[in-house]
Amino acid sequence: MSAHRLLTGKVVIATHNPGKLVEMRELLAPFGVEAVSAGELGLPEPDETGTMFSENAAIKAEAAARASGLPAFADDSGLCVNALDGAPGLFSARWAGPSKDFSAAMARIAHELDRRGVIERRAHFVSALVIAWPDGHAETFEGRVFGEVVPPRGTLGFGYDPLFLPDGHARTFGEMSSHEKHGVDWLTGAALSHRARAFVLLAEACLRRA
Ligand code: ITT
């Protein structure tokens, strides 16, 4: 296994999802790297042909690093519902269709659970984060948060946030500010969301506080 490499200077945030972009910028903010988004650089969205979150994150990060000549940071993530055999999972974005209608995607989850007469509502979010350098070096980190699917509540966050109630909390991600959703304590390394949990590992390995 290769040694971790420090990320300094300028980095591309290789996402076209505005909700993720906000969270990834916030997480990077304390570390003194200059972040520019794939959208700002006019980079295309590569086809996500992987069969694992980490593969798709690597596809996105490596494509952006090659195209920009800069280190690039990508997230591939999704919501996995136990009673739906892990769906929507890798297809979480696709369940919202070309119009990115997450109300419809959340309604589809409720419908699928009702159709199966399921009471068990366990679910988790997964985030795979990859930083890829233009010379081909890459680092991968993964985080998960477990909880339950509930009737959607709240207007904060993005995607499936309103229907996800993390274990030990009374409010859904849709009812939490992004700061609460990250839940990062840099002293202990604790974090709440899947993305923040993966990011804490990434930060320990590849970042230094500014
Ligand atoms: P990029 O590939 O450009 O980053 P995307 O939206 O296509 O954007 P993904 O392929 O990783 O990203 O799809 C994951 C989907 O899962 C995403 O569209 C969200 O709707 C959902 N998702 C991931 N993390 C989430 C979170 O923290 N809160 C709510 N929904 C989330």
mmCIF file of N, CA and C in Angstrom, residues 53 78-92 95 105 108-109 112-113 116 122-124 149 160 163:
data_model
loop_
_atom_site.group_PDB
_atom_site.id
_atom_site.type_symbol
_atom_site.label_atom_id
_atom_site.label_comp_id
_atom_site.label_asym_id
_atom_site.label_seq_id
_atom_site.Cartn_x
_atom_site.Cartn_y
_atom_site.Cartn_z
ATOM 1 N N PHE A 53 -19.096 2.221 -4.686
ATOM 2 C CA PHE A 53 -18.998 3.671 -4.475
ATOM 3 C C PHE A 53 -17.554 4.138 -4.695
ATOM 4 N N GLY A 78 -24.551 7.350 -1.428
ATOM 5 C CA GLY A 78 -25.910 6.897 -1.660
ATOM 6 C C GLY A 78 -26.560 6.414 -0.389
ATOM 7 N N LEU A 79 -27.860 6.219 -0.490
ATOM 8 C CA LEU A 79 -28.677 5.729 0.626
ATOM 9 C C LEU A 79 -29.004 4.262 0.362
ATOM 10 N N CYS A 80 -28.726 3.405 1.345
ATOM 11 C CA CYS A 80 -28.976 1.965 1.207
ATOM 12 C C CYS A 80 -30.042 1.562 2.221
ATOM 13 N N VAL A 81 -31.190 1.070 1.727
ATOM 14 C CA VAL A 81 -32.301 0.694 2.607
ATOM 15 C C VAL A 81 -32.320 -0.834 2.735
ATOM 16 N N ASN A 82 -32.193 -1.314 3.972
ATOM 17 C CA ASN A 82 -32.052 -2.768 4.190
ATOM 18 C C ASN A 82 -33.170 -3.561 3.534
ATOM 19 N N ALA A 83 -34.428 -3.118 3.771
ATOM 20 C CA ALA A 83 -35.576 -3.909 3.301
ATOM 21 C C ALA A 83 -35.735 -3.844 1.782
ATOM 22 N N LEU A 84 -34.975 -2.956 1.138
ATOM 23 C CA LEU A 84 -34.992 -2.890 -0.336
ATOM 24 C C LEU A 84 -33.699 -3.476 -0.896
ATOM 25 N N ASP A 85 -33.109 -4.396 -0.140
ATOM 26 C CA ASP A 85 -31.864 -5.057 -0.575
ATOM 27 C C ASP A 85 -30.770 -4.043 -0.908
ATOM 28 N N GLY A 86 -30.735 -2.954 -0.148
ATOM 29 C CA GLY A 86 -29.658 -1.966 -0.331
ATOM 30 C C GLY A 86 -29.962 -0.878 -1.356
ATOM 31 N N ALA A 87 -31.124 -0.954 -2.024
ATOM 32 C CA ALA A 87 -31.513 0.105 -2.976
ATOM 33 C C ALA A 87 -31.913 1.363 -2.184
ATOM 34 N N PRO A 88 -31.831 2.552 -2.796
ATOM 35 C CA PRO A 88 -31.320 2.807 -4.144
ATOM 36 C C PRO A 88 -29.797 2.702 -4.275
ATOM 37 N N GLY A 89 -29.044 2.762 -3.167
ATOM 38 C CA GLY A 89 -27.610 2.473 -3.185
ATOM 39 C C GLY A 89 -26.854 3.242 -4.251
ATOM 40 N N LEU A 90 -26.142 2.483 -5.079
ATOM 41 C CA LEU A 90 -25.323 3.084 -6.144
ATOM 42 C C LEU A 90 -26.176 3.889 -7.126
ATOM 43 N N PHE A 91 -27.477 3.628 -7.131
ATOM 44 C CA PHE A 91 -28.373 4.301 -8.090
ATOM 45 C C PHE A 91 -29.163 5.428 -7.425
ATOM 46 N N SER A 92 -28.666 5.931 -6.305
ATOM 47 C CA SER A 92 -29.406 6.950 -5.541
ATOM 48 C C SER A 92 -29.701 8.190 -6.378
ATOM 49 N N TRP A 95 -32.421 7.383 -9.149
ATOM 50 C CA TRP A 95 -33.822 7.256 -8.710
ATOM 51 C C TRP A 95 -34.547 8.603 -8.771
ATOM 52 N N ALA A 105 -38.137 10.594 -5.644
ATOM 53 C CA ALA A 105 -37.277 9.471 -5.233
ATOM 54 C C ALA A 105 -37.637 9.023 -3.813
ATOM 55 N N ARG A 108 -40.830 7.150 -3.895
ATOM 56 C CA ARG A 108 -40.630 5.797 -4.435
ATOM 57 C C ARG A 108 -40.129 4.839 -3.342
ATOM 58 N N ILE A 109 -39.249 5.337 -2.481
ATOM 59 C CA ILE A 109 -38.779 4.492 -1.371
ATOM 60 C C ILE A 109 -39.958 4.117 -0.474
ATOM 61 N N GLU A 112 -42.166 1.601 -2.269
ATOM 62 C CA GLU A 112 -41.572 0.248 -2.335
ATOM 63 C C GLU A 112 -41.687 -0.454 -0.978
ATOM 64 N N LEU A 113 -41.479 0.309 0.115
ATOM 65 C CA LEU A 113 -41.580 -0.294 1.448
ATOM 66 C C LEU A 113 -43.029 -0.697 1.731
ATOM 67 N N ARG A 116 -44.177 -3.784 -0.162
ATOM 68 C CA ARG A 116 -43.660 -5.035 0.406
ATOM 69 C C ARG A 116 -44.200 -5.272 1.818
ATOM 70 N N ARG A 122 -34.602 0.103 8.650
ATOM 71 C CA ARG A 122 -33.169 0.406 8.814
ATOM 72 C C ARG A 122 -32.543 0.815 7.480
ATOM 73 N N ALA A 123 -31.631 1.771 7.558
ATOM 74 C CA ALA A 123 -30.975 2.260 6.345
ATOM 75 C C ALA A 123 -29.633 2.877 6.742
ATOM 76 N N HIS A 124 -28.772 3.054 5.756
ATOM 77 C CA HIS A 124 -27.546 3.817 6.012
ATOM 78 C C HIS A 124 -27.129 4.572 4.768
ATOM 79 N N VAL A 149 -35.323 5.099 7.873
ATOM 80 C CA VAL A 149 -36.116 5.858 6.914
ATOM 81 C C VAL A 149 -37.439 6.222 7.593
ATOM 82 N N TYR A 160 -31.781 12.972 -0.221
ATOM 83 C CA TYR A 160 -32.635 12.164 0.659
ATOM 84 C C TYR A 160 -32.596 12.625 2.121
ATOM 85 N N LEU A 163 -35.668 12.291 4.707
ATOM 86 C CA LEU A 163 -36.238 11.002 5.173
ATOM 87 C C LEU A 163 -35.283 10.201 6.026
#
